[in-house]
XYZ file of C-alpha atoms in Angstrom:
300
model
C 72.220 -9.450 85.468
C 72.768 -11.133 88.479
C 75.834 -13.301 88.215
C 75.861 -17.195 86.054
C 74.873 -19.444 88.273
C 76.751 -22.190 86.012
C 79.918 -20.895 87.781
C 81.279 -19.020 89.973
C 81.461 -15.980 88.912
C 85.719 -14.647 88.277
C 85.538 -11.569 90.398
C 84.460 -12.045 94.799
C 81.425 -11.398 97.466
C 82.888 -7.204 98.176
C 80.193 -5.837 100.923
C 77.207 -8.113 100.142
C 77.561 -7.052 96.964
C 77.507 -9.740 93.337
C 79.263 -9.427 90.424
C 77.192 -7.842 87.941
C 77.254 -9.543 83.584
C 76.920 -8.722 80.897
C 78.339 -10.200 77.271
C 79.480 -8.468 74.523
C 77.215 -7.230 71.320
C 77.247 -7.795 67.718
C 79.324 -4.531 67.064
C 82.764 -2.651 65.658
C 83.524 -0.680 68.136
C 87.014 0.416 68.274
C 88.066 -0.820 72.628
C 86.337 -1.511 75.306
C 84.996 1.757 77.689
C 83.469 3.629 74.072
C 80.902 0.905 74.055
C 80.017 0.953 77.363
C 80.464 4.871 77.113
C 77.702 5.125 74.546
C 75.204 1.707 76.166
C 75.547 2.195 79.271
C 74.980 6.078 79.835
C 73.852 5.571 83.863
C 77.063 5.237 84.516
C 80.046 8.854 83.356
C 83.652 7.671 81.892
C 85.296 8.592 83.727
C 83.704 5.944 86.557
C 83.982 3.130 83.757
C 87.681 4.192 84.084
C 87.577 4.353 87.694
C 86.351 0.842 88.243
C 89.257 -0.280 85.427
C 91.975 1.125 86.919
C 90.871 -0.167 91.062
C 90.581 -4.332 88.840
C 86.741 -3.842 89.420
C 86.161 -4.871 85.382
C 87.428 -8.507 84.119
C 86.256 -10.820 82.286
C 85.552 -14.359 82.590
C 88.912 -15.883 83.749
C 89.956 -12.554 85.717
C 91.978 -10.851 83.264
C 91.409 -7.453 84.495
C 89.858 -5.656 81.548
C 91.612 -1.614 80.351
C 89.444 1.455 78.525
C 91.647 0.099 75.064
C 90.496 -3.307 76.624
C 90.261 -4.449 72.139
C 86.033 -5.115 71.418
C 85.585 -8.383 70.874
C 81.934 -9.284 70.585
C 80.664 -12.470 73.012
C 82.833 -11.482 75.614
C 81.137 -11.694 79.179
C 83.009 -8.497 80.934
C 82.150 -8.515 84.777
C 81.769 -5.744 87.406
C 79.815 -5.005 90.089
C 76.844 -2.186 89.928
C 77.952 1.187 92.411
C 75.833 4.172 93.215
C 77.559 7.477 94.006
C 74.379 8.124 95.949
C 72.383 5.203 98.059
C 69.684 6.428 100.401
C 70.296 4.345 103.576
C 66.906 2.427 104.387
C 66.594 3.696 108.388
C 64.986 -0.082 109.282
C 66.072 -3.590 110.082
C 65.812 -6.685 108.944
C 65.994 -9.829 110.936
C 66.700 -13.791 110.471
C 64.078 -15.745 111.707
C 64.994 -19.056 110.828
C 68.547 -20.980 109.411
C 69.737 -23.862 108.265
C 70.892 -25.292 104.994
C 69.053 -25.116 102.637
C 66.987 -21.898 103.073
C 67.302 -18.955 105.407
C 63.574 -17.021 106.304
C 64.226 -12.842 107.749
C 61.650 -10.907 108.254
C 61.613 -7.295 106.312
C 61.222 -3.928 107.096
C 59.179 -1.985 104.577
C 61.099 -0.081 102.703
C 63.287 -1.956 101.836
C 63.852 -3.519 98.725
C 64.271 -7.021 98.377
C 67.007 -7.403 95.367
C 68.692 -4.465 94.558
C 67.140 -2.130 91.508
C 66.879 1.386 90.177
C 68.008 2.881 93.145
C 69.687 1.019 95.715
C 72.012 -1.669 95.738
C 74.089 -2.044 99.353
C 69.942 -1.491 100.857
C 68.178 -3.727 99.805
C 67.160 -6.782 101.389
C 69.751 -9.586 100.049
C 72.805 -7.564 99.631
C 72.614 -7.065 103.668
C 71.470 -10.715 104.424
C 74.308 -11.816 102.304
C 76.995 -9.410 103.909
C 76.115 -10.965 107.339
C 76.029 -14.137 107.266
C 78.380 -14.361 104.377
C 77.025 -16.337 102.377
C 77.891 -15.172 98.351
C 75.228 -17.528 97.055
C 71.808 -16.273 98.445
C 68.870 -16.162 96.189
C 65.712 -14.885 97.705
C 62.670 -18.634 96.370
C 60.584 -14.853 96.423
C 59.780 -10.842 96.935
C 58.300 -8.907 98.429
C 57.342 -4.987 96.939
C 59.927 -3.167 98.628
C 56.721 -1.420 100.818
C 55.560 -4.662 102.059
C 57.132 -5.450 105.717
C 57.378 -9.399 106.539
C 58.631 -12.973 105.634
C 60.246 -13.936 102.503
C 62.099 -17.652 101.881
C 65.546 -17.269 100.441
C 67.590 -20.581 98.459
C 71.124 -20.534 100.136
C 72.685 -24.280 98.120
C 72.232 -24.268 94.684
C 72.150 -27.877 94.994
C 68.691 -28.178 97.300
C 67.003 -24.857 95.054
C 64.732 -26.292 92.646
C 63.013 -28.217 94.808
C 61.654 -25.484 97.268
C 61.269 -23.611 93.988
C 59.212 -25.800 92.875
C 56.914 -25.713 95.710
C 55.427 -22.435 94.436
C 54.765 -22.775 90.893
C 53.550 -25.507 92.039
C 51.240 -23.113 93.853
C 52.042 -25.712 97.060
C 53.194 -22.722 99.867
C 50.220 -21.155 101.685
C 50.803 -17.912 102.780
C 49.308 -15.686 105.317
C 48.955 -10.926 105.262
C 46.942 -8.721 107.554
C 46.225 -5.978 105.877
C 45.016 -2.156 107.246
C 41.621 -0.746 105.687
C 38.226 0.986 105.132
C 35.849 -1.250 106.517
C 33.212 -3.243 104.094
C 29.537 -3.747 106.602
C 26.978 -5.597 104.729
C 29.630 -8.824 103.862
C 29.855 -12.056 105.032
C 33.621 -13.106 105.854
C 35.399 -15.054 105.148
C 34.990 -14.226 101.207
C 36.435 -14.535 98.060
C 37.448 -11.521 95.427
C 39.073 -12.498 92.199
C 39.109 -11.009 88.495
C 41.162 -10.988 85.951
C 44.499 -8.551 86.075
C 47.304 -6.732 83.659
C 49.786 -4.533 83.892
C 48.157 -0.981 84.387
C 48.524 1.598 81.868
C 51.419 3.774 84.621
C 54.867 2.158 85.067
C 54.990 -0.870 87.410
C 51.245 -1.605 88.377
C 48.044 -3.155 87.507
C 44.906 -2.881 86.879
C 41.330 -4.907 86.793
C 40.051 -6.008 83.871
C 36.892 -7.480 81.840
C 37.548 -11.884 81.566
C 37.902 -13.801 83.064
C 39.997 -14.262 86.318
C 44.237 -15.219 86.592
C 43.847 -13.328 90.507
C 41.644 -14.495 94.464
C 42.320 -13.829 97.326
C 40.083 -15.292 100.087
C 39.403 -11.423 102.817
C 38.980 -12.202 106.435
C 38.809 -9.546 108.897
C 40.837 -9.613 112.308
C 39.544 -7.271 114.213
C 38.464 -3.400 113.612
C 41.118 -0.690 114.835
C 39.368 2.296 114.967
C 38.108 3.829 111.755
C 40.561 0.563 110.574
C 40.057 -2.828 109.945
C 42.801 -5.135 110.162
C 42.321 -7.387 107.520
C 43.072 -11.195 106.836
C 44.157 -12.368 103.155
C 45.497 -15.036 102.053
C 45.649 -15.201 98.221
C 45.879 -18.336 96.117
C 47.212 -17.048 93.808
C 50.431 -14.191 92.865
C 50.293 -11.565 90.895
C 52.627 -8.171 90.599
C 49.782 -5.896 93.945
C 47.437 -8.107 93.685
C 46.188 -7.431 97.530
C 46.230 -3.816 96.997
C 44.775 -4.088 94.161
C 41.964 -6.325 95.259
C 40.891 -4.107 97.838
C 41.346 -1.264 96.069
C 38.565 -2.837 93.631
C 36.126 -3.117 97.154
C 36.270 0.204 98.109
C 38.848 -0.539 100.690
C 42.165 1.261 99.569
C 45.113 -0.683 101.991
C 45.349 2.206 104.212
C 48.680 4.698 102.570
C 48.586 3.047 99.329
C 50.665 5.044 96.950
C 49.224 3.567 93.685
C 45.817 2.297 94.374
C 43.579 3.041 93.203
C 45.192 6.263 92.712
C 49.283 6.387 91.974
C 49.688 9.486 93.232
C 53.638 11.083 93.231
C 56.998 9.393 93.314
C 57.074 10.385 98.146
C 60.818 9.277 96.727
C 62.767 8.622 100.783
C 60.144 9.620 103.038
C 59.730 6.937 105.208
C 57.120 8.138 107.669
C 54.137 6.576 106.227
C 55.072 2.582 105.702
C 52.402 0.887 103.735
C 49.582 -0.647 106.577
C 50.777 -4.473 104.646
C 52.467 -7.289 106.203
C 53.442 -10.705 105.055
C 53.168 -12.091 108.490
C 53.259 -15.535 107.398
C 54.050 -18.811 105.337
C 54.164 -21.967 105.123
C 55.392 -24.818 103.271
C 55.568 -28.661 102.493
C 58.931 -28.993 102.600
C 60.912 -30.746 100.238
C 63.923 -32.770 101.735
C 61.700 -33.965 104.612
C 57.439 -33.534 104.011
C 57.348 -32.134 107.221
C 55.466 -28.541 106.994
C 57.424 -25.877 107.799
C 55.682 -22.504 108.798
C 57.512 -18.599 109.597
C 55.733 -16.310 110.854
C 56.392 -12.714 111.333
C 57.522 -10.420 114.709
C 56.449 -7.139 113.188
C 52.965 -6.213 113.592
C 50.723 -2.972 112.297
């Protein structure tokens, strides 16, 4: 869980990583270490003791907590999320634009947008915080780890809500490129819509009968050998929407390991990137009213 927005965290940003926090729930535990070990098994008792000895586990006032500290309901604990082993991602992000309100980055394939699962420091958010020295950096939207392209971040809490509202009101125009098989017999551009719900396998989506809740405009850019480079404009923002829609049309995106069939996890194999790129993003600036447009410098 990220640090709270309404007050400054008692631990500083360290190497791009800001502290996480948790509230102690109702319960009867002899001491703090007993609770932590029982409820956070991914971290060993020795690791918790080491973090506490370093002063990296504190309360909201910044007071270091010890293994023998008493368990207090509603106490808020701050700590750094650490991974013993984290696979380096051998691709670099690029900062396309920065001002006092937003940062726009060009994300490479395989780099997660935010800390999750096996990745903390090897994420776009933490890399940018470390590189730019901006602790209060927050993504306004996200891209899948497998997708490359433009991501917009807020770096100013005072204007953050104004930029977030653009996405909530669907005032943002997103343009993607995807490499997939040919689709003969279609007149381009055309719109594809369907009803998407959570799939049967973890982190996947599927189509079901019913009122559409997802829509994508599809056009052709050019033929590339046995494949076609498509331009995609999602009118909605469902998880994996573009991947699901092209797979449903019988032209799954090249190197898609989820659709139409979820393949065994490739773990740290970065040899076959998903051929999907968030090419550009445009929106009316909520502070000035001017049209802002940012384009990726990457190529599929």
